Amino acid sequence: MQKFEKLTGLVAPLDRANVDTDAIIPKQYLKSIKRTGFGPSLFDAWRYLDPGEPGIDHSKRRINPAFILNQARYRGAQILLARDNFGCGSSREHAPWALMDYGFRVIVAPSYADIFYNNSFKNGLLPIVLKADAVDRLFKETEATAGYSLTIDLAAQTVTTASGAEFKFDIDGFRKHCLLNGLDDIELTLQHVAEIRAYEQRRRQQAPWLFADKAGA
Amino acid sequence: MAAKTLYDKLWDAHVVRQNDDDTCLLYIDRHLVHEVTSPQAFEGLKLAHRKVWRVDANLATADHNVPTTQRARGISDPVSRLQIETLDQNCHEHHITEFGMNDPRQGIVHVIGPEQGATLPGMTVVCGDSHTSTHGAFGTLAFGIGTSEVEHVLATQCLIQKKSKNMCVRVEGQIPLGVTAKDMVLAIIGKIGTAGGNGHAIEFAGSAIEQLSIEGRMTVCNMAIEAGARVGMIAADDKTVEYFRGRPYAPKGDNWDAAVQAWRDLKTDSGATFDKEVVLNAADIKPQVTWGTSPEMVVAIDGNVPDPEKENDSTKRTGMQQALKYMGLKSGTPIRDIRLDKIFIGSCTNSRIEDLRAAASVVKGKKVASTISLALVVPGSGLVKTQAEKEGLDQIFKAAGFEWREPGCSMCLAMNADRLEPGERCASTSNRNFEGRQGAGGRTHLVSPAMAAAAAIAGHFVDVRELN
Ligand code: SF4
């Protein structure tokens, strides 16, 4: 997994609550068997005026000028500002893959859907929770200031504006540790093989039917 | 010992190790696999030279991409085909049991798990699919996971998890005639909102929940995720035990007796406390219809499309305006004046035998309105389809002008050829009315099977209670 320590980046605002993962990356792209290449289809139905299909040349498509991320001033943004319940709906990990592939490393919102929140960490995408009034203020400042950027410091758990205003955020220790060090969860779990085996043995005695095969022996 | 909730009990029974922080290593009893969220996980496994930890804990099927017509011809879309072939290949390589596209037991992953008895009370069940909450209907701890976690389960049979908070949604009283499990869960989501269960595991309880059949309970738990909760659960009872008796993967002989005894404890202890509680009165629930692009945008059949101007919260107001624009609806329009183009009866929410029976009983002897361009019935599994045909339900649907299809996800998310065209309006028994969910520009209204059937006949929404 990609490490995350500190980042100063351009901010793009997506002023909508309940942005679902179907909107982040529509289903037709889920047919891919790869983890990469989803960036050009991020927010596909909002970003383009014509319908998108996997495998087509996205650079030839008709851009929707009304969609916020298409504005020149937000090009190259690495931080996405969003509203409540971001990432609700389907569990597709293609959503964080698409956001990362597009160039986002951080999302700042008042709340997230649980599965999306979890999936983000597994991919080195940092979903930061700030209070609704702080997010509101960032929305106003982003919209008012061209080239608006924020500095995210994971170790210090801070979001800092160019003018020096600082917001603290919470993150649980394990996730922070993994993200700072780019650690692979599976590797960590496999350090506990003996405990997993011991659990299985205990369980097999208590509830043998959980280990029975189809014959239900 | 302190009184525990059902969620506490299921959680505690599966903790392999408590980490130093507030996460646990949680053991997974059953892992369901489908073609969309697994290829990258198998690839990751291969790249790291890892093996599947416990092969027999996995069960796979192809459901999202499969065509619902002319299966013998194979899949014409090469991208879909590759994804399904990749699943076949991965299962073959790792010796995982798969109900492939042409297996009579194939179907939607959340329909076949319980149908086979492969998901059982007291288990932890995961799948790379958010509607895994469905399996909570029998006192099971079931939740959807992402692809990285699919790989984690394949490799270790465990997940690193943080416990959610306990929430109880209680529905009390007699369920009115013509009101179904789907209406109940839509009413719940309408009340608590799509983020109402975020961070929580929801237990559905109360006398109205107890009255539901196991299939109805699955419909309720299926949509827990639409209320923001990864986990939806209902205590096990006699109906639960009877449901699993004799299923292919269910325990047999002495194991069965021991299992049943253990299942008796799969309920919240009296005196246990929840972090959050919500109570609904079943008598207040009417047949529900969503009008917007989020499942919380829902009203009763006798209501009207709401007015955003009356909403005080500005983010919500904008959301409502965007939804009305997308849905092509005017505020104040009576729900029953909304005319439909297509009807979809299917999905992991409502494609089991009882759903098809309910729809068929409304349709029997009638004809689909001439203004409806397509009315689809897509059974949840091959076995549901066979059962329905045995009961003659297929004949009822076909005589009325419905198409009777092969099992799969179909128009629930339109990854195959079944979809809405831009601007088309659909009464759907599925679970998500998000923009573009059933096809780019398509407009989805979520309803129960009986309501969808009644809308097919009338061409617009009608109150099923008035048909009886
Ligand atoms: S039927 Fe729909 S919601 Fe259910 S698993 Fe398939 S695509 Fe997902």
mmCIF file of N, CA and C in Angstrom, chain B residues 150-245:
data_model
loop_
_atom_site.group_PDB
_atom_site.id
_atom_site.type_symbol
_atom_site.label_atom_id
_atom_site.label_comp_id
_atom_site.label_asym_id
_atom_site.label_seq_id
_atom_site.Cartn_x
_atom_site.Cartn_y
_atom_site.Cartn_z
ATOM 1 N N VAL B 150 -11.526 -8.880 0.721
ATOM 2 C CA VAL B 150 -11.776 -10.188 0.097
ATOM 3 C C VAL B 150 -10.455 -10.949 0.061
ATOM 4 N N GLU B 151 -9.403 -10.266 -0.343
ATOM 5 C CA GLU B 151 -8.080 -10.891 -0.402
ATOM 6 C C GLU B 151 -7.620 -11.300 1.009
ATOM 7 N N HIS B 152 -7.907 -10.452 1.963
ATOM 8 C CA HIS B 152 -7.518 -10.712 3.341
ATOM 9 C C HIS B 152 -8.201 -11.974 3.880
ATOM 10 N N VAL B 153 -9.475 -12.123 3.573
ATOM 11 C CA VAL B 153 -10.215 -13.315 4.023
ATOM 12 C C VAL B 153 -9.704 -14.555 3.303
ATOM 13 N N LEU B 154 -9.489 -14.433 2.015
ATOM 14 C CA LEU B 154 -8.972 -15.584 1.274
ATOM 15 C C LEU B 154 -7.653 -16.052 1.881
ATOM 16 N N ALA B 155 -6.820 -15.096 2.252
ATOM 17 C CA ALA B 155 -5.468 -15.434 2.711
ATOM 18 C C ALA B 155 -5.401 -15.840 4.178
ATOM 19 N N THR B 156 -6.331 -15.359 5.001
ATOM 20 C CA THR B 156 -6.174 -15.554 6.450
ATOM 21 C C THR B 156 -7.425 -16.073 7.164
ATOM 22 N N GLN B 157 -8.559 -16.093 6.483
ATOM 23 C CA GLN B 157 -9.852 -16.467 7.080
ATOM 24 C C GLN B 157 -10.277 -15.491 8.177
ATOM 25 N N CYS B 158 -9.617 -14.349 8.227
ATOM 26 C CA CYS B 158 -9.926 -13.353 9.252
ATOM 27 C C CYS B 158 -10.020 -11.973 8.624
ATOM 28 N N LEU B 159 -10.524 -11.034 9.408
ATOM 29 C CA LEU B 159 -10.517 -9.622 9.027
ATOM 30 C C LEU B 159 -10.115 -8.798 10.242
ATOM 31 N N ILE B 160 -9.434 -7.687 9.986
ATOM 32 C CA ILE B 160 -9.141 -6.760 11.070
ATOM 33 C C ILE B 160 -10.338 -5.810 11.138
ATOM 34 N N GLN B 161 -11.046 -5.841 12.245
ATOM 35 C CA GLN B 161 -12.284 -5.066 12.334
ATOM 36 C C GLN B 161 -12.356 -4.298 13.637
ATOM 37 N N LYS B 162 -13.084 -3.192 13.548
ATOM 38 C CA LYS B 162 -13.373 -2.424 14.744
ATOM 39 C C LYS B 162 -14.867 -2.630 15.009
ATOM 40 N N LYS B 163 -15.210 -2.865 16.234
ATOM 41 C CA LYS B 163 -16.612 -3.138 16.523
ATOM 42 C C LYS B 163 -17.463 -1.889 16.301
ATOM 43 N N SER B 164 -18.638 -2.092 15.734
ATOM 44 C CA SER B 164 -19.573 -0.976 15.549
ATOM 45 C C SER B 164 -20.356 -0.759 16.838
ATOM 46 N N LYS B 165 -21.139 0.294 16.856
ATOM 47 C CA LYS B 165 -22.028 0.516 17.998
ATOM 48 C C LYS B 165 -23.313 -0.294 17.795
ATOM 49 N N ASN B 166 -24.026 -0.498 18.885
ATOM 50 C CA ASN B 166 -25.285 -1.248 18.835
ATOM 51 C C ASN B 166 -26.466 -0.311 18.608
ATOM 52 N N MET B 167 -27.277 -0.671 17.622
ATOM 53 C CA MET B 167 -28.494 0.106 17.378
ATOM 54 C C MET B 167 -29.662 -0.865 17.257
ATOM 55 N N CYS B 168 -30.797 -0.458 17.791
ATOM 56 C CA CYS B 168 -31.978 -1.309 17.678
ATOM 57 C C CYS B 168 -33.097 -0.546 16.980
ATOM 58 N N VAL B 169 -33.642 -1.154 15.940
ATOM 59 C CA VAL B 169 -34.824 -0.592 15.295
ATOM 60 C C VAL B 169 -35.969 -1.553 15.592
ATOM 61 N N ARG B 170 -36.920 -1.068 16.339
ATOM 62 C CA ARG B 170 -38.018 -1.908 16.796
ATOM 63 C C ARG B 170 -39.282 -1.547 16.009
ATOM 64 N N VAL B 171 -39.924 -2.546 15.443
ATOM 65 C CA VAL B 171 -41.206 -2.299 14.783
ATOM 66 C C VAL B 171 -42.250 -3.117 15.537
ATOM 67 N N GLU B 172 -43.196 -2.424 16.122
ATOM 68 C CA GLU B 172 -44.158 -3.083 17.004
ATOM 69 C C GLU B 172 -45.563 -3.100 16.398
ATOM 70 N N GLY B 173 -46.312 -4.134 16.731
ATOM 71 C CA GLY B 173 -47.725 -4.189 16.356
ATOM 72 C C GLY B 173 -47.990 -5.053 15.145
ATOM 73 N N GLN B 174 -49.267 -5.112 14.798
ATOM 74 C CA GLN B 174 -49.731 -5.947 13.701
ATOM 75 C C GLN B 174 -49.406 -5.289 12.362
ATOM 76 N N ILE B 175 -48.835 -6.057 11.434
ATOM 77 C CA ILE B 175 -48.544 -5.509 10.100
ATOM 78 C C ILE B 175 -49.861 -5.415 9.327
ATOM 79 N N PRO B 176 -50.216 -4.224 8.832
ATOM 80 C CA PRO B 176 -51.485 -4.092 8.118
ATOM 81 C C PRO B 176 -51.505 -4.919 6.829
ATOM 82 N N LEU B 177 -52.690 -5.299 6.409
ATOM 83 C CA LEU B 177 -52.875 -6.061 5.184
ATOM 84 C C LEU B 177 -52.323 -5.261 4.001
ATOM 85 N N GLY B 178 -51.596 -5.938 3.117
ATOM 86 C CA GLY B 178 -51.074 -5.261 1.923
ATOM 87 C C GLY B 178 -49.752 -4.565 2.156
ATOM 88 N N VAL B 179 -49.268 -4.591 3.395
ATOM 89 C CA VAL B 179 -47.978 -3.986 3.715
ATOM 90 C C VAL B 179 -46.946 -5.113 3.849
ATOM 91 N N THR B 180 -45.794 -4.935 3.224
ATOM 92 C CA THR B 180 -44.801 -6.008 3.189
ATOM 93 C C THR B 180 -43.515 -5.593 3.903
ATOM 94 N N ALA B 181 -42.596 -6.579 3.969
ATOM 95 C CA ALA B 181 -41.278 -6.332 4.576
ATOM 96 C C ALA B 181 -40.577 -5.173 3.867
ATOM 97 N N LYS B 182 -40.754 -5.099 2.552
ATOM 98 C CA LYS B 182 -40.102 -4.030 1.780
ATOM 99 C C LYS B 182 -40.621 -2.660 2.213
ATOM 100 N N ASP B 183 -41.934 -2.572 2.414
ATOM 101 C CA ASP B 183 -42.514 -1.294 2.849
ATOM 102 C C ASP B 183 -41.990 -0.925 4.229
ATOM 103 N N MET B 184 -41.827 -1.950 5.060
ATOM 104 C CA MET B 184 -41.328 -1.713 6.413
ATOM 105 C C MET B 184 -39.932 -1.114 6.363
ATOM 106 N N VAL B 185 -39.076 -1.732 5.575
ATOM 107 C CA VAL B 185 -37.686 -1.268 5.576
ATOM 108 C C VAL B 185 -37.567 0.087 4.882
ATOM 109 N N LEU B 186 -38.374 0.315 3.864
ATOM 110 C CA LEU B 186 -38.350 1.650 3.237
ATOM 111 C C LEU B 186 -38.831 2.710 4.224
ATOM 112 N N ALA B 187 -39.862 2.354 4.997
ATOM 113 C CA ALA B 187 -40.362 3.305 5.999
ATOM 114 C C ALA B 187 -39.293 3.579 7.056
ATOM 115 N N ILE B 188 -38.540 2.546 7.431
ATOM 116 C CA ILE B 188 -37.461 2.714 8.408
ATOM 117 C C ILE B 188 -36.404 3.674 7.850
ATOM 118 N N ILE B 189 -36.007 3.450 6.604
ATOM 119 C CA ILE B 189 -34.982 4.304 5.994
ATOM 120 C C ILE B 189 -35.507 5.731 5.852
ATOM 121 N N GLY B 190 -36.784 5.850 5.495
ATOM 122 C CA GLY B 190 -37.391 7.184 5.408
ATOM 123 C C GLY B 190 -37.312 7.897 6.740
ATOM 124 N N LYS B 191 -37.426 7.138 7.823
ATOM 125 C CA LYS B 191 -37.415 7.751 9.147
ATOM 126 C C LYS B 191 -36.002 8.088 9.623
ATOM 127 N N ILE B 192 -35.071 7.133 9.494
ATOM 128 C CA ILE B 192 -33.740 7.391 10.069
ATOM 129 C C ILE B 192 -32.739 7.949 9.068
ATOM 130 N N GLY B 193 -33.053 7.884 7.768
ATOM 131 C CA GLY B 193 -32.164 8.434 6.741
ATOM 132 C C GLY B 193 -31.084 7.453 6.321
ATOM 133 N N THR B 194 -30.457 7.742 5.177
ATOM 134 C CA THR B 194 -29.468 6.804 4.630
ATOM 135 C C THR B 194 -28.172 6.802 5.432
ATOM 136 N N ALA B 195 -27.996 7.766 6.320
ATOM 137 C CA ALA B 195 -26.803 7.759 7.169
ATOM 138 C C ALA B 195 -27.179 7.411 8.606
ATOM 139 N N GLY B 196 -28.460 7.096 8.836
ATOM 140 C CA GLY B 196 -28.966 6.865 10.194
ATOM 141 C C GLY B 196 -28.260 5.744 10.936
ATOM 142 N N GLY B 197 -27.764 4.758 10.186
ATOM 143 C CA GLY B 197 -27.119 3.615 10.820
ATOM 144 C C GLY B 197 -25.600 3.636 10.695
ATOM 145 N N ASN B 198 -25.035 4.713 10.143
ATOM 146 C CA ASN B 198 -23.572 4.771 9.987
ATOM 147 C C ASN B 198 -22.874 4.476 11.313
ATOM 148 N N GLY B 199 -21.866 3.627 11.258
ATOM 149 C CA GLY B 199 -21.099 3.309 12.455
ATOM 150 C C GLY B 199 -21.797 2.333 13.404
ATOM 151 N N HIS B 200 -22.981 1.884 13.020
ATOM 152 C CA HIS B 200 -23.755 1.001 13.893
ATOM 153 C C HIS B 200 -24.063 -0.334 13.220
ATOM 154 N N ALA B 201 -24.276 -1.345 14.055
ATOM 155 C CA ALA B 201 -24.865 -2.594 13.593
ATOM 156 C C ALA B 201 -26.324 -2.520 14.037
ATOM 157 N N ILE B 202 -27.247 -2.694 13.099
ATOM 158 C CA ILE B 202 -28.666 -2.576 13.451
ATOM 159 C C ILE B 202 -29.269 -3.942 13.744
ATOM 160 N N GLU B 203 -29.905 -4.058 14.894
ATOM 161 C CA GLU B 203 -30.759 -5.230 15.123
ATOM 162 C C GLU B 203 -32.204 -4.796 14.917
ATOM 163 N N PHE B 204 -32.911 -5.508 14.048
ATOM 164 C CA PHE B 204 -34.333 -5.250 13.852
ATOM 165 C C PHE B 204 -35.086 -6.173 14.808
ATOM 166 N N ALA B 205 -35.974 -5.587 15.570
ATOM 167 C CA ALA B 205 -36.684 -6.380 16.570
ATOM 168 C C ALA B 205 -38.120 -5.876 16.694
ATOM 169 N N GLY B 206 -38.859 -6.481 17.604
ATOM 170 C CA GLY B 206 -40.242 -6.072 17.827
ATOM 171 C C GLY B 206 -41.211 -7.065 17.223
ATOM 172 N N SER B 207 -42.456 -6.969 17.638
ATOM 173 C CA SER B 207 -43.432 -7.989 17.253
ATOM 174 C C SER B 207 -43.688 -8.017 15.747
ATOM 175 N N ALA B 208 -43.598 -6.886 15.091
ATOM 176 C CA ALA B 208 -43.850 -6.879 13.644
ATOM 177 C C ALA B 208 -42.726 -7.591 12.893
ATOM 178 N N ILE B 209 -41.503 -7.454 13.373
ATOM 179 C CA ILE B 209 -40.374 -8.152 12.751
ATOM 180 C C ILE B 209 -40.526 -9.657 12.984
ATOM 181 N N GLU B 210 -40.957 -10.018 14.182
ATOM 182 C CA GLU B 210 -41.156 -11.441 14.494
ATOM 183 C C GLU B 210 -42.220 -12.072 13.598
ATOM 184 N N GLN B 211 -43.223 -11.269 13.217
ATOM 185 C CA GLN B 211 -44.282 -11.810 12.349
ATOM 186 C C GLN B 211 -43.786 -12.138 10.947
ATOM 187 N N LEU B 212 -42.687 -11.507 10.541
ATOM 188 C CA LEU B 212 -42.203 -11.704 9.175
ATOM 189 C C LEU B 212 -41.682 -13.119 8.971
ATOM 190 N N SER B 213 -41.825 -13.614 7.741
ATOM 191 C CA SER B 213 -41.218 -14.887 7.371
ATOM 192 C C SER B 213 -39.707 -14.670 7.276
ATOM 193 N N ILE B 214 -38.959 -15.743 7.160
ATOM 194 C CA ILE B 214 -37.502 -15.614 7.018
ATOM 195 C C ILE B 214 -37.171 -14.833 5.742
ATOM 196 N N GLU B 215 -37.911 -15.082 4.680
ATOM 197 C CA GLU B 215 -37.649 -14.346 3.444
ATOM 198 C C GLU B 215 -37.922 -12.854 3.620
ATOM 199 N N GLY B 216 -38.989 -12.531 4.328
ATOM 200 C CA GLY B 216 -39.289 -11.121 4.611
ATOM 201 C C GLY B 216 -38.191 -10.485 5.455
ATOM 202 N N ARG B 217 -37.672 -11.256 6.398
ATOM 203 C CA ARG B 217 -36.591 -10.750 7.245
ATOM 204 C C ARG B 217 -35.346 -10.473 6.405
ATOM 205 N N MET B 218 -35.125 -11.326 5.404
ATOM 206 C CA MET B 218 -33.975 -11.091 4.524
ATOM 207 C C MET B 218 -34.149 -9.772 3.772
ATOM 208 N N THR B 219 -35.360 -9.483 3.346
ATOM 209 C CA THR B 219 -35.618 -8.218 2.644
ATOM 210 C C THR B 219 -35.278 -7.035 3.550
ATOM 211 N N VAL B 220 -35.654 -7.128 4.808
ATOM 212 C CA VAL B 220 -35.385 -6.035 5.751
ATOM 213 C C VAL B 220 -33.874 -5.875 5.966
ATOM 214 N N CYS B 221 -33.201 -6.991 6.274
ATOM 215 C CA CYS B 221 -31.757 -6.913 6.552
ATOM 216 C C CYS B 221 -30.973 -6.501 5.300
ATOM 217 N N ASN B 222 -31.448 -6.936 4.147
ATOM 218 C CA ASN B 222 -30.818 -6.574 2.883
ATOM 219 C C ASN B 222 -30.609 -5.066 2.781
ATOM 220 N N MET B 223 -31.619 -4.327 3.209
ATOM 221 C CA MET B 223 -31.555 -2.866 3.036
ATOM 222 C C MET B 223 -30.998 -2.128 4.257
ATOM 223 N N ALA B 224 -30.453 -2.850 5.231
ATOM 224 C CA ALA B 224 -29.803 -2.174 6.365
ATOM 225 C C ALA B 224 -28.703 -1.257 5.845
ATOM 226 N N ILE B 225 -28.020 -1.721 4.814
ATOM 227 C CA ILE B 225 -26.924 -0.931 4.249
ATOM 228 C C ILE B 225 -27.458 0.383 3.654
ATOM 229 N N GLU B 226 -28.694 0.359 3.191
ATOM 230 C CA GLU B 226 -29.299 1.592 2.661
ATOM 231 C C GLU B 226 -29.633 2.560 3.792
ATOM 232 N N ALA B 227 -29.614 2.070 5.016
ATOM 233 C CA ALA B 227 -29.770 2.953 6.174
ATOM 234 C C ALA B 227 -28.397 3.270 6.762
ATOM 235 N N GLY B 228 -27.334 2.902 6.043
ATOM 236 C CA GLY B 228 -25.977 3.247 6.467
ATOM 237 C C GLY B 228 -25.282 2.193 7.314
ATOM 238 N N ALA B 229 -26.002 1.126 7.691
ATOM 239 C CA ALA B 229 -25.401 0.116 8.568
ATOM 240 C C ALA B 229 -24.867 -1.051 7.738
ATOM 241 N N ARG B 230 -23.604 -1.413 7.998
ATOM 242 C CA ARG B 230 -23.041 -2.559 7.279
ATOM 243 C C ARG B 230 -23.733 -3.837 7.701
ATOM 244 N N VAL B 231 -24.177 -3.852 8.954
ATOM 245 C CA VAL B 231 -24.776 -5.052 9.528
ATOM 246 C C VAL B 231 -26.245 -4.814 9.858
ATOM 247 N N GLY B 232 -27.112 -5.735 9.422
ATOM 248 C CA GLY B 232 -28.506 -5.768 9.858
ATOM 249 C C GLY B 232 -28.708 -7.159 10.434
ATOM 250 N N MET B 233 -29.446 -7.273 11.520
ATOM 251 C CA MET B 233 -29.593 -8.584 12.157
ATOM 252 C C MET B 233 -30.990 -8.754 12.715
ATOM 253 N N ILE B 234 -31.408 -10.017 12.787
ATOM 254 C CA ILE B 234 -32.658 -10.363 13.462
ATOM 255 C C ILE B 234 -32.387 -11.635 14.264
ATOM 256 N N ALA B 235 -32.926 -11.696 15.462
ATOM 257 C CA ALA B 235 -32.698 -12.865 16.322
ATOM 258 C C ALA B 235 -33.209 -14.136 15.670
ATOM 259 N N ALA B 236 -32.572 -15.250 15.987
ATOM 260 C CA ALA B 236 -33.042 -16.544 15.490
ATOM 261 C C ALA B 236 -34.226 -17.008 16.339
ATOM 262 N N ASP B 237 -35.196 -17.684 15.708
ATOM 263 C CA ASP B 237 -36.330 -18.250 16.441
ATOM 264 C C ASP B 237 -36.740 -19.568 15.778
ATOM 265 N N ASP B 238 -37.932 -20.055 16.104
ATOM 266 C CA ASP B 238 -38.376 -21.327 15.522
ATOM 267 C C ASP B 238 -38.431 -21.282 14.005
ATOM 268 N N LYS B 239 -38.861 -20.138 13.469
ATOM 269 C CA LYS B 239 -38.947 -20.023 12.007
ATOM 270 C C LYS B 239 -37.566 -20.195 11.389
ATOM 271 N N THR B 240 -36.563 -19.654 12.081
ATOM 272 C CA THR B 240 -35.194 -19.750 11.575
ATOM 273 C C THR B 240 -34.780 -21.218 11.493
ATOM 274 N N VAL B 241 -35.034 -21.939 12.571
ATOM 275 C CA VAL B 241 -34.650 -23.348 12.622
ATOM 276 C C VAL B 241 -35.347 -24.114 11.500
ATOM 277 N N GLU B 242 -36.643 -23.893 11.366
ATOM 278 C CA GLU B 242 -37.398 -24.619 10.336
ATOM 279 C C GLU B 242 -36.894 -24.284 8.944
ATOM 280 N N TYR B 243 -36.521 -23.046 8.747
ATOM 281 C CA TYR B 243 -36.045 -22.619 7.424
ATOM 282 C C TYR B 243 -34.826 -23.426 6.989
ATOM 283 N N PHE B 244 -33.935 -23.719 7.930
ATOM 284 C CA PHE B 244 -32.671 -24.366 7.548
ATOM 285 C C PHE B 244 -32.725 -25.891 7.534
ATOM 286 N N ARG B 245 -33.752 -26.439 8.134
ATOM 287 C CA ARG B 245 -33.844 -27.898 8.209
ATOM 288 C C ARG B 245 -33.780 -28.511 6.804
#
